Amino acid sequence: MRQFARRWRLALGALGVAVAFVMSGREIHADETCQSPYLPKITGQEDYLYVWTLGAEGVGDGSDKLATIGANPAKQDQYGKVLSSVSVGGRHEAHHGGFNDDRRYLWLGGLDDSKIFIFDVASNPAKPTLTKTIDTFVKDSGGVVGPHTFYPLPGRMLITGLSNDKDHGGKTGMVEYSNEGKYIQTLWMPDNAPYGYDVRVQPHLNRMLTSSFTGWNNYMMDFGQMVADKEAMKRFGQTMVLWDFHARKPIQTFEVPGAPLEVRWALQPRHDYAFTATALTSKLWLIAQKADGTFEAKDVGNIGDPTKIPLPVDMSLSADDQTLFVNTFMDGMCRVYNVGDPTKPKVIHEQKIGAQVNMVSQTWDGKRVYFTSSLLANWDKKGDANEQFLKVYTWDGKALKPTFTVDFTKENLGRPHIMHFGQEQFYKNQIYTEQKADSAKVASR
Amino acid sequence: MGIQKRNPGFRVAAYGLARNDDNRRSDGNRSLFFFGAVCLLLFLLHSSSTHSDMHSDLTAIQSTLHPQFTPPAPGTYSLPPIDTITDHHLLDATGNPVALFDAAAGKIAIISFMYTSCAEVGGCPLAATVLQQIDQMLVKRPELARQVTLVSLSFDAERDSPQRMAVARHALAPRTDWHFLTTTDATALQSVLSDFDQPVAKLWNEDGSWSGLFRHVLKVYLVDTQHQIRNIYSTGLFSAQLVVNDIETILMESTKHSHSGKP
């Protein structure tokens, strides 16, 4: 009996430790937002920024490449410098990419020829290496073209397409591969919402949300030519689709006119909503769950002056769901919204980043914000306005203060696009075997 | 709008770097932590209140134990094979050698990698709690239970001896076919982890000593009778009913036709 009581005391003590540990979890956990909830987050200061970069004619070797930039101010010999640049050979319309579910491999896509390049980041985080190329995406998938969003699921990679190989229009689907690069399945977008772009999952609701852009014919066309082509301008997505994630089946379609692009689910518990921005109509939309469990999409405000077509592109939601950074490509602006009340976003800051701006990524603590300039090879501005940069700022809740800039043209790199964070200590811990662990232990001393 | 404001909340993958002054003592405490955490989760599981006055960090765990959605009905969706696993030589909780395929023995297997010193409530303890839920659901359905085996497989070859796995088994008190397995050594473990693509890494203290903890991505595998991985569960979408529906989906499919290996 005494032993039983002792066991219970021990168990209750452990229970107390468990509760304390859960409560302390927020202090330990840090870093970037807007990623798959299945992706382990890195903690603390990022050491590296990986930038998937379009090749530009006459700039360096002209090929698409993965550039690694030093991002830790404590490492002055690396900070703001190009640490490595790995060319993949040729121009593939480098665009988006994402880590696999254990963050060891970075998958990067080419929108033009649908090639996928897989880099090993874990072995040497300062110098990723190309380990595998998938050049059968179109064939594997049964005709999906333009791998766009790379979204890690447990043991798998979910990839959205933008187009198809029959007419190179906007009808498309999503494709799943195993972590090893083995094709699993294709999910075609529904007939009443055939276009695709981004995908994000909210696991605890078993809901997946997709958005819609345009097909290969448009995104590979010269921007001025496309805007002047009335027929081409009709071929943009007008819809978002809510899916039963587990069943991979569409359950609701929303009319969201003007090409809804990035999907950003709120991160906090019970914040059962997501934002998107429409490129052509320059609106911020809220897709929120109603009391009956279904969702509704609602226009919650303009982004800049829609009549001037500022072209909202990337956006980033802070980890506390309070602050939303929205870039507009044409005027090169970043608008910062307070979205504490998601139904009434309020602009709290506006800042010009450059002549053009596309991608924005913030750290998990929201204190550092990274911007890159390129949209698409044929949509980027021309002449002097074709600035190609990485610009890094700190954010104090009021203003963006510049820390460093990398001129991607002067550095002979090209047109910088999507950014992902890397950290030395994170990868030191990504070691499997005893033998390797011992060497890591020595290395960390 | 169904929108409620809450405090900054739960982080799914929280890792701690504990001091490692006394390995044996800290190991013991961590084992107690694991079982204490399971106790906590069982308390949450049997708590009917969804408006818990406990810290909001527990909300995400609550949402796993009490899902906010109804899983799709069995047979209304497909689970295309993700990968195929090979057989592995392991040790059972009595210390006897056992092959993984023999442990599964023609059944659909739910294979959960874990370690008994896990200090992450939303990791191994959560997985063990959900497996216990599945165990309890299967007890009520003996026909289904006969076709399913649960496997808790340790990735801590150093400390999780068969004896310690037996303690885990005793604590979780399975009522259906639930194996508690470990590996003979690091080499055997590596082979299993590579096959399943289960990332596990020791977390090191700054002085170079092992913290006693692992970084691991929670993955629980649904493996069919042909050794094909049909689903991989992780925190956030890992409810007992969902797993049971997946098992039934595979069983319904095998009654229709023999699987071709392609979706």
XYZ file of C-alpha atoms in Angstrom:
708
model
C 0.000 0.000 0.000
C 2.825 2.320 0.913
C 4.497 1.487 -2.388
C 1.275 2.265 -4.249
C 1.002 5.638 -2.548
C 4.626 6.402 -3.375
C 4.007 5.571 -7.024
C 1.067 7.916 -7.125
C 3.073 10.691 -5.542
C 5.753 10.191 -8.151
C 3.198 10.117 -10.949
C 1.547 13.296 -9.716
C 4.953 14.942 -9.438
C 5.690 13.972 -12.996
C 2.302 15.313 -14.018
C 3.237 18.631 -12.506
C 6.488 18.584 -14.457
C 4.523 17.778 -17.603
C 2.244 20.763 -17.143
C 5.211 23.012 -16.392
C 6.962 21.792 -19.502
C 3.976 22.447 -21.708
C 3.702 25.911 -20.291
C 7.361 26.609 -20.887
C 7.130 25.428 -24.481
C 6.486 28.878 -25.905
C 9.745 30.215 -24.585
C 11.734 27.523 -26.325
C 9.997 27.616 -29.622
C 10.804 30.343 -32.109
C 11.209 31.329 -35.700
C 9.471 31.674 -39.009
C 5.770 31.709 -39.719
C 3.603 30.734 -42.694
C 5.024 27.229 -42.961
C 3.394 23.847 -42.793
C 2.455 22.937 -39.208
C 4.220 19.646 -39.888
C 7.552 21.397 -40.416
C 9.829 21.609 -37.347
C 10.608 25.239 -36.629
C 14.147 26.376 -36.076
C 14.828 28.224 -32.856
C 16.505 31.546 -32.276
C 18.582 33.539 -34.714
C 18.749 32.170 -38.248
C 22.263 31.659 -39.613
C 21.401 31.306 -43.272
C 18.907 32.458 -45.813
C 18.370 30.176 -48.791
C 17.191 32.091 -51.859
C 15.871 30.247 -54.906
C 17.014 32.480 -57.745
C 15.975 32.722 -61.392
C 18.813 32.874 -63.849
C 18.992 36.091 -65.856
C 20.605 36.427 -69.240
C 24.002 38.073 -68.987
C 24.101 37.760 -65.208
C 26.725 35.267 -64.048
C 26.229 31.891 -65.680
C 22.614 32.811 -66.470
C 21.280 29.689 -64.729
C 18.785 29.224 -61.922
C 20.568 28.712 -58.642
C 20.210 28.284 -54.909
C 22.030 31.124 -53.173
C 22.916 30.914 -49.482
C 23.292 34.214 -47.626
C 24.797 34.665 -44.159
C 22.046 36.040 -41.897
C 23.493 35.980 -38.380
C 24.919 39.355 -37.270
C 27.028 37.541 -34.660
C 28.996 35.973 -37.508
C 30.397 39.126 -39.073
C 32.550 37.258 -41.584
C 29.362 35.784 -43.074
C 26.693 38.387 -42.345
C 25.078 39.750 -45.483
C 27.488 37.836 -47.701
C 26.837 35.249 -50.395
C 28.197 32.061 -48.839
C 27.444 29.719 -51.674
C 25.674 29.585 -54.992
C 24.747 26.295 -56.597
C 23.667 26.489 -60.200
C 21.211 23.848 -61.427
C 22.076 24.492 -65.082
C 19.683 26.325 -67.390
C 16.680 28.540 -66.715
C 13.556 26.751 -65.514
C 11.591 29.727 -64.156
C 12.788 29.138 -60.604
C 9.938 30.175 -58.328
C 8.832 28.498 -55.118
C 10.064 25.653 -52.974
C 9.892 24.184 -49.506
C 11.532 21.889 -47.000
C 10.458 18.297 -46.518
C 8.876 17.340 -43.189
C 12.159 16.936 -41.303
C 13.700 20.032 -42.893
C 16.734 18.180 -44.163
C 15.911 18.596 -47.840
C 14.798 21.665 -49.758
C 12.629 20.983 -52.803
C 12.687 23.731 -55.439
C 10.513 23.981 -58.529
C 10.773 25.402 -62.025
C 7.489 26.732 -63.404
C 8.528 26.547 -67.059
C 9.709 22.979 -67.629
C 8.327 21.573 -64.354
C 11.657 20.284 -63.100
C 12.132 19.797 -59.358
C 15.521 20.136 -57.695
C 16.111 18.602 -54.270
C 18.940 20.016 -52.165
C 20.502 18.446 -49.093
C 20.660 21.300 -46.590
C 21.393 19.330 -43.418
C 24.819 17.931 -44.285
C 26.410 21.366 -44.646
C 23.887 24.144 -43.993
C 26.260 26.815 -45.316
C 26.669 25.004 -48.632
C 23.623 22.982 -49.699
C 24.194 20.399 -52.403
C 21.917 19.252 -55.198
C 21.183 15.584 -54.555
C 18.285 14.739 -56.841
C 16.366 16.116 -59.804
C 12.837 15.033 -60.653
C 12.272 15.660 -64.366
C 9.195 13.462 -64.705
C 6.702 15.647 -62.851
C 4.387 16.131 -65.854
C 4.465 12.466 -66.817
C 4.159 11.211 -63.233
C 1.194 13.419 -62.513
C -0.705 12.701 -65.708
C -0.285 16.199 -67.118
C 0.104 18.711 -64.300
C 2.489 21.555 -65.256
C 4.225 24.226 -63.173
C 5.071 22.904 -59.669
C 4.430 25.862 -57.390
C 3.879 25.430 -53.647
C 5.876 22.704 -51.918
C 4.033 21.802 -48.743
C 5.450 19.146 -46.415
C 3.149 16.489 -45.000
C 4.344 13.613 -42.794
C 6.580 11.526 -45.076
C 5.295 13.295 -48.188
C 5.504 16.465 -50.241
C 2.286 18.037 -51.530
C 2.915 20.159 -54.623
C 0.418 22.465 -56.282
C 0.489 22.909 -60.048
C -0.371 26.020 -62.045
C -1.115 24.539 -65.440
C -1.459 21.440 -67.597
C 0.254 19.928 -70.612
C -2.835 19.818 -72.848
C -3.474 23.518 -73.428
C -1.049 25.150 -70.969
C -4.047 26.961 -69.492
C -5.031 27.265 -65.856
C -6.717 23.896 -65.298
C -4.424 22.016 -62.979
C -4.051 19.806 -59.943
C -1.972 18.915 -56.903
C 0.598 16.162 -56.817
C 1.979 14.134 -53.924
C 5.410 12.552 -53.748
C 7.014 10.542 -50.978
C 10.031 12.066 -49.253
C 12.167 9.789 -51.414
C 10.730 11.363 -54.557
C 8.350 8.546 -55.460
C 5.089 9.671 -57.074
C 2.014 8.911 -54.958
C -1.063 10.562 -56.459
C -2.572 13.473 -58.391
C -5.566 15.467 -57.145
C -7.114 17.439 -59.987
C -8.804 20.676 -59.035
C -12.623 20.467 -59.207
C -14.383 21.356 -62.489
C -16.032 24.440 -61.001
C -12.698 25.761 -59.693
C -10.067 24.323 -62.023
C -7.217 26.782 -61.407
C -4.546 26.346 -58.757
C -1.830 28.257 -56.935
C -1.211 27.902 -53.184
C -2.191 25.278 -50.616
C -2.204 25.375 -46.819
C -3.556 22.842 -44.313
C -5.156 23.406 -40.921
C -4.746 19.895 -39.462
C -6.815 20.303 -36.322
C -9.810 21.201 -38.467
C -8.986 18.608 -41.140
C -9.303 21.399 -43.686
C -7.111 22.356 -46.619
C -7.459 25.608 -48.556
C -6.308 26.230 -52.137
C -6.173 29.381 -54.232
C -5.928 30.081 -57.971
C -3.696 32.003 -60.370
C -3.197 31.428 -64.088
C -1.710 28.935 -66.545
C 1.638 28.581 -68.304
C 0.443 30.605 -71.336
C 0.051 33.659 -69.118
C 2.811 33.355 -66.557
C 5.396 32.773 -69.274
C 4.081 35.698 -71.394
C 5.541 39.197 -71.362
C 3.571 41.143 -68.738
C 2.786 44.141 -70.957
C 1.686 41.922 -73.787
C -0.552 39.909 -71.477
C -2.232 42.953 -69.936
C -3.030 44.211 -73.458
C -4.560 40.857 -74.390
C -8.188 40.908 -73.233
C -8.635 37.183 -73.754
C -5.509 36.392 -71.762
C -6.730 38.587 -68.904
C -9.887 36.506 -68.654
C -7.819 33.437 -67.875
C -7.156 34.041 -64.193
C -8.435 32.145 -61.186
C -11.537 33.491 -59.466
C -11.980 30.825 -56.822
C -10.738 29.229 -53.646
C -11.497 25.678 -52.615
C -11.888 24.234 -49.129
C -11.023 20.537 -48.924
C -11.544 17.693 -46.530
C -7.827 17.278 -46.067
C -7.799 13.666 -44.923
C -10.070 12.528 -47.745
C -8.423 14.995 -50.185
C -11.904 15.946 -51.415
C -13.267 19.427 -52.194
C -16.184 20.398 -49.975
C -16.710 24.151 -50.560
C -15.879 26.549 -53.384
C -15.690 30.315 -52.856
C -15.944 33.055 -55.467
C -12.887 35.240 -54.857
C -12.442 37.331 -58.025
C -9.082 38.539 -59.272
C -6.604 35.711 -58.656
C -6.409 34.913 -54.923
C -2.783 33.973 -54.301
C -1.106 33.260 -50.948
C -3.085 31.371 -48.301
C -2.234 32.125 -44.673
C -4.033 30.234 -41.927
C -3.976 31.887 -38.512
C -1.614 30.091 -36.161
C -3.234 30.462 -32.775
C -5.681 27.961 -31.258
C -9.324 28.668 -32.093
C -8.323 31.190 -34.734
C -10.102 29.182 -37.382
C -9.570 31.501 -40.317
C -7.192 32.296 -43.142
C -6.269 35.315 -45.244
C -5.607 35.690 -48.911
C -4.984 38.661 -51.215
C -6.248 38.993 -54.759
C -3.615 40.072 -57.274
C -5.784 41.745 -59.899
C -8.505 43.274 -57.700
C -6.188 44.228 -54.828
C -8.380 43.001 -51.996
C -7.704 41.309 -48.717
C -10.033 38.373 -48.092
C -10.872 36.487 -44.930
C -11.937 32.841 -45.123
C -13.388 31.999 -41.738
C -15.254 29.159 -40.115
C -18.831 29.856 -39.149
C -20.684 28.561 -36.123
C -22.146 25.710 -38.190
C -18.653 24.478 -39.119
C -18.786 25.611 -42.742
C -16.603 28.436 -44.013
C -17.324 31.725 -45.737
C -15.077 34.036 -47.760
C -15.396 37.770 -47.175
C -13.742 40.837 -48.712
C -12.292 42.689 -45.704
C -10.651 45.641 -47.415
C -8.598 47.160 -50.191
C -4.841 46.872 -50.514
C -3.682 50.304 -51.642
C -5.744 51.800 -54.447
C -7.195 48.916 -56.490
C -7.798 51.220 -59.488
C -4.009 51.553 -59.837
C -3.583 47.751 -59.806
C -0.756 47.645 -57.249
C -0.679 43.844 -57.680
C -0.545 42.304 -54.206
C 1.837 39.371 -54.220
C 3.378 37.704 -51.160
C 2.266 38.212 -47.577
C 3.337 37.039 -44.151
C 1.263 36.640 -40.990
C 2.955 37.000 -37.609
C 2.978 34.056 -35.198
C 0.573 35.832 -32.837
C -1.912 36.478 -35.684
C -1.731 40.223 -35.022
C 0.370 41.581 -37.891
C 0.137 40.940 -41.621
C 2.816 42.118 -44.051
C 1.500 42.504 -47.605
C 3.721 43.305 -50.583
C 2.488 44.982 -53.761
C 4.714 44.415 -56.757
C 3.976 47.414 -58.975
C 4.653 50.154 -56.423
C 7.304 48.174 -54.531
C 5.480 48.771 -51.239
C 5.066 46.752 -48.075
C 1.875 47.499 -46.179
C 1.689 46.305 -42.601
C -1.763 45.570 -41.200
C -2.986 45.073 -37.682
C -5.274 42.066 -38.082
C -6.065 41.589 -34.390
C -9.665 41.865 -35.551
C -9.391 39.812 -38.746
C -12.635 41.229 -40.066
C -11.252 44.780 -39.915
C -7.601 44.928 -40.973
C -6.006 48.320 -40.297
C -2.925 49.658 -42.059
C -0.379 50.575 -39.377
C 2.627 51.186 -41.596
C 3.566 51.607 -45.262
C 7.076 51.527 -46.613
C 8.595 51.465 -50.069
C 11.025 48.565 -50.364
C 12.202 49.106 -53.938
C 11.129 49.686 -57.521
C 9.536 46.238 -57.368
C 9.041 43.741 -54.562
C 7.557 40.278 -54.391
C 8.408 37.919 -51.530
C 8.335 38.639 -47.793
C 9.401 36.302 -44.969
C 9.506 37.071 -41.272
C 11.186 35.276 -38.398
C 9.052 33.509 -35.804
C 9.556 36.343 -33.314
C 8.569 38.840 -36.011
C 11.666 40.946 -35.406
C 13.380 40.433 -38.770
C 11.704 40.720 -42.152
C 13.249 39.657 -45.470
C 12.221 40.866 -48.924
C 13.138 39.797 -52.464
C 12.300 41.504 -55.715
C 11.476 39.097 -58.530
C 7.990 38.011 -59.560
C 8.464 36.129 -62.845
C 11.154 36.480 -65.505
C 8.707 37.988 -68.004
C 6.743 40.020 -65.457
C 9.630 41.774 -63.726
C 10.084 45.436 -64.572
C 12.530 46.476 -67.248
C 15.423 48.918 -67.403
C 16.454 50.701 -64.215
C 13.308 49.552 -62.420
C 14.447 45.961 -62.761
C 16.084 46.029 -59.346
C 17.012 42.563 -58.143
C 17.708 42.476 -54.432
C 17.440 40.854 -51.072
C 16.662 43.491 -48.452
C 16.594 42.720 -44.768
C 14.927 44.835 -42.083
C 14.182 44.778 -38.418
C 10.575 45.347 -37.321
C 9.816 47.014 -33.997
C 6.058 47.185 -34.369
C 6.228 50.623 -35.954
C 8.773 50.744 -38.757
C 11.033 48.608 -40.890
C 14.682 49.534 -40.365
C 17.193 48.291 -42.944
C 20.015 46.013 -41.834
C 21.606 44.695 -45.025
C 21.028 44.406 -48.753
C 22.403 42.005 -51.343
C 22.341 43.245 -54.942
C 21.635 40.048 -56.875
C 22.664 41.578 -60.196
C 26.014 42.862 -58.931
C 26.627 39.513 -57.259
C 26.030 37.794 -60.621
C 23.182 35.715 -59.208
C 19.972 36.688 -61.019
C 16.395 37.298 -59.896
C 15.844 36.335 -56.231
C 12.576 34.658 -55.322
C 11.447 32.490 -52.403
C 13.434 32.532 -49.130
C 13.848 29.899 -46.420
C 15.762 29.997 -43.154
C 18.579 27.703 -42.024
C 20.386 27.367 -38.732
C 23.651 25.622 -37.900
C 22.597 24.243 -34.515
C 19.307 22.914 -35.862
C 21.108 20.777 -38.392
C 23.785 19.675 -35.961
C 20.965 18.011 -34.090
C 19.667 16.319 -37.222
C 22.046 13.406 -36.946
C 21.054 9.782 -36.916
C 23.881 7.491 -35.948
C 26.014 7.177 -32.881
C 29.147 7.566 -34.949
C 27.969 10.766 -36.554
C 26.632 12.025 -33.246
C 30.044 11.649 -31.689
C 31.665 13.682 -34.431
C 28.991 16.347 -34.034
C 29.690 16.464 -30.330
C 33.338 17.076 -31.016
C 32.513 19.671 -33.634
C 30.246 21.590 -31.273
C 32.921 21.924 -28.598
C -17.611 34.514 -37.717
C -16.781 31.804 -35.211
C -13.596 33.670 -34.285
C -12.436 33.671 -30.703
C -9.437 35.439 -29.318
C -7.116 33.331 -27.197
C -3.823 33.764 -25.515
C -0.663 32.964 -27.471
C -0.755 29.247 -27.497
C 0.674 25.855 -27.813
C 3.758 25.035 -29.830
C 3.607 21.554 -31.218
C 7.304 20.729 -31.220
C 8.869 22.039 -28.054
C 12.259 20.686 -27.105
C 14.192 21.192 -23.911
C 17.882 20.871 -23.212
C 17.923 19.451 -19.715
C 21.064 19.335 -17.655
C 22.620 15.929 -17.440
C 24.269 15.878 -14.020
C 23.283 12.354 -13.085
C 22.325 10.146 -15.964
C 20.748 7.350 -14.010
C 18.709 9.627 -11.822
C 17.605 11.868 -14.668
C 16.679 8.819 -16.767
C 14.459 7.616 -13.980
C 12.836 10.990 -13.620
C 12.251 11.222 -17.332
C 10.570 7.835 -17.415
C 8.288 9.087 -14.700
C 7.767 12.170 -16.789
C 6.592 10.034 -19.699
C 4.073 8.165 -17.604
C 3.077 11.330 -15.807
C 2.467 12.946 -19.149
C 0.371 9.980 -20.233
C -1.616 10.395 -17.004
C -2.125 14.052 -17.826
C -3.293 13.220 -21.320
C -5.636 10.541 -20.058
C -7.075 13.108 -17.671
C -7.616 15.448 -20.608
C -9.048 12.619 -22.652
C -11.676 11.864 -20.066
C -12.384 15.497 -19.352
C -15.640 16.373 -21.083
C -15.103 20.109 -20.883
C -13.883 21.761 -24.058
C -13.570 25.049 -22.186
C -10.737 23.877 -20.027
C -9.542 26.363 -17.464
C -6.071 24.880 -17.838
C -3.501 26.727 -19.845
C -4.382 27.315 -23.482
C -1.201 25.495 -24.472
C -3.105 22.326 -23.829
C -5.716 23.270 -26.420
C -3.861 21.635 -29.294
C -3.483 18.401 -27.337
C -7.157 18.602 -26.477
C -7.933 19.001 -30.159
C -6.059 15.772 -30.911
C -7.844 13.882 -28.154
C -11.193 15.545 -28.855
C -11.039 16.354 -32.605
C -12.973 19.357 -33.857
C -14.027 17.456 -36.975
C -15.764 14.264 -37.942
C -13.355 12.037 -39.868
C -14.518 10.995 -43.332
C -16.435 7.730 -43.330
C -14.523 4.513 -44.044
C -14.398 3.602 -47.716
C -15.213 7.106 -48.964
C -11.581 7.915 -49.719
C -8.396 6.198 -50.737
C -5.021 5.782 -49.050
C -2.481 5.280 -51.854
C 0.735 3.536 -50.762
C 3.481 5.918 -49.715
C 6.324 3.444 -49.351
C 7.067 -0.214 -48.617
C 8.948 -1.296 -45.509
C 11.221 -4.274 -45.013
C 11.434 -6.690 -42.089
C 13.525 -5.925 -39.014
C 14.869 -7.996 -36.133
C 13.722 -6.534 -32.831
C 13.294 -7.450 -29.176
C 9.948 -7.821 -27.469
C 9.161 -6.737 -23.912
C 10.259 -10.118 -22.555
C 13.663 -9.810 -24.225
C 12.940 -12.411 -26.902
C 13.918 -11.694 -30.511
C 11.007 -10.995 -32.796
C 10.752 -10.028 -36.452
C 8.577 -6.997 -37.109
C 6.618 -8.860 -39.774
C 5.986 -11.731 -37.367
C 4.746 -9.275 -34.741
C 2.325 -7.885 -37.318
C 1.505 -11.414 -38.556
C -0.795 -10.654 -41.448
C -2.520 -7.792 -39.690
C -2.763 -4.080 -40.354
C -0.174 -2.464 -38.090
C -0.136 0.902 -36.358
C 3.537 1.528 -35.671
C 4.506 4.335 -33.327
C 8.134 5.283 -32.723
C 8.691 6.494 -29.179
C 11.066 6.570 -26.217
C 10.083 6.278 -22.594
C 12.164 9.296 -21.541
C 10.317 11.605 -23.911
C 9.808 15.005 -22.302
C 7.465 16.394 -24.910
C 3.832 15.965 -23.908
C 2.686 16.504 -27.485
C 5.083 13.799 -28.714
C 5.482 10.230 -27.463
C 3.049 10.512 -24.512
C 0.380 11.855 -26.860
C 1.022 9.024 -29.321
C 0.798 6.448 -26.509
C -2.458 7.981 -25.321
C -4.006 7.872 -28.801
C -2.851 4.269 -29.205
C -4.546 3.476 -25.927
C -7.711 5.087 -27.259
C -7.470 2.892 -30.345
C -6.882 -0.136 -28.118
C -10.041 0.661 -26.194
C -12.050 1.160 -29.366
C -10.833 -2.159 -30.742
C -11.810 -3.994 -27.557
C -15.402 -3.141 -28.338
C -15.028 -4.486 -31.871
C -13.383 -7.923 -31.626
C -13.855 -8.702 -35.344
C -11.873 -5.614 -36.228
C -9.380 -6.118 -33.404
C -8.391 -9.505 -34.820
C -7.112 -7.769 -37.940
C -5.074 -5.060 -36.225
C -1.868 -4.898 -34.234
C -0.425 -1.907 -32.401
C 3.342 -1.493 -32.111
C 5.204 0.920 -29.850
C 8.795 0.786 -31.066
C 11.513 2.569 -29.098
C 14.213 4.597 -30.821
C 16.242 4.782 -27.609
C 18.262 1.574 -27.910
C 20.563 2.627 -25.065
C 18.017 3.067 -22.317
C 14.788 1.437 -23.450
C 15.625 -2.139 -22.542
C 12.977 -4.869 -22.879
C 12.455 -4.484 -19.140
C 11.667 -0.823 -19.519
C 9.335 -1.562 -22.428
C 7.624 -4.099 -20.157
C 7.055 -1.294 -17.656
C 5.526 0.790 -20.423
C 3.324 -2.128 -21.386
C 2.240 -2.589 -17.794
C 1.430 1.113 -17.451
C -0.615 1.257 -20.638
C -2.321 -2.089 -19.936
C -3.249 -3.079 -23.501
C -6.370 -5.138 -24.003
C -5.777 -5.970 -27.648
C -2.709 -7.016 -29.665
C -0.191 -4.296 -28.714
C 3.543 -4.957 -28.922
C 6.214 -3.017 -27.047
C 9.435 -3.474 -28.969
C 12.961 -2.187 -28.882
C 16.157 -2.784 -30.818
C 19.273 -4.696 -29.856
C 21.694 -1.897 -30.663
C 22.254 1.336 -32.550
C 22.973 -0.447 -35.830
C 19.678 -2.306 -35.773
C 17.912 0.905 -34.783
C 19.466 2.844 -37.640
C 18.215 0.268 -40.116
C 14.639 0.638 -38.839
C 14.733 4.438 -38.748
C 16.114 4.677 -42.275
C 13.513 2.287 -43.608
C 10.663 4.277 -42.101
C 12.267 7.666 -42.818
C 11.775 8.535 -39.148
C 14.144 11.376 -38.240
C 15.557 11.077 -34.745
C 18.522 12.984 -33.415
C 20.153 13.341 -30.039
C 19.953 16.813 -28.563
C 23.321 17.922 -27.240
C 24.129 20.327 -24.463
C 26.469 23.181 -25.212
C 29.269 21.416 -23.318
C 29.022 18.511 -25.738
C 27.215 16.123 -23.398
C 23.961 14.447 -24.355
C 20.902 16.096 -22.897
C 19.156 12.743 -22.601
C 16.569 13.938 -25.086
C 15.929 13.361 -28.759
C 14.682 15.666 -31.437
C 12.070 13.718 -33.306
C 9.195 14.448 -35.603
C 6.166 12.559 -34.313
C 5.214 10.010 -36.936
C 2.853 7.088 -36.524
C 2.632 4.682 -39.450
C -0.331 2.770 -40.828
C 1.079 -0.332 -42.533
C -1.056 -2.789 -44.491
C -0.624 -6.553 -44.702
C 1.585 -6.156 -47.754
C 3.970 -3.981 -45.700
C 2.994 -0.810 -47.519
C 2.823 2.437 -45.558
C -0.689 3.723 -46.217
C -0.722 6.766 -43.970
C 1.588 8.668 -41.633
C 0.035 10.531 -38.713
C 1.507 13.446 -36.821
C 0.394 15.919 -34.179
C -2.689 17.806 -35.206
C -4.302 15.107 -37.301
C -3.981 11.925 -35.309
C -7.219 10.911 -33.687
C -8.206 7.384 -32.746
C -11.390 7.482 -34.815
C -9.459 8.697 -37.848
C -7.025 5.776 -37.553
C -9.812 3.253 -37.072
C -11.594 4.634 -40.147
C -8.369 4.278 -42.128
C -8.018 0.668 -40.998
C -11.578 -0.034 -42.101
C -10.950 1.739 -45.408
C -8.050 -0.604 -46.143
C -10.037 -3.646 -45.080
C -12.976 -2.638 -47.295
C -10.609 -2.176 -50.202
C -9.017 -5.594 -49.751
C -12.427 -7.232 -49.842
C -13.110 -5.563 -53.203
C -9.894 -6.400 -54.976
C -6.308 -7.301 -54.330
C -4.221 -4.186 -54.251
C -2.310 -3.315 -57.394
C 0.290 -1.098 -55.731
C -0.897 1.999 -57.607
C -3.620 4.419 -56.563
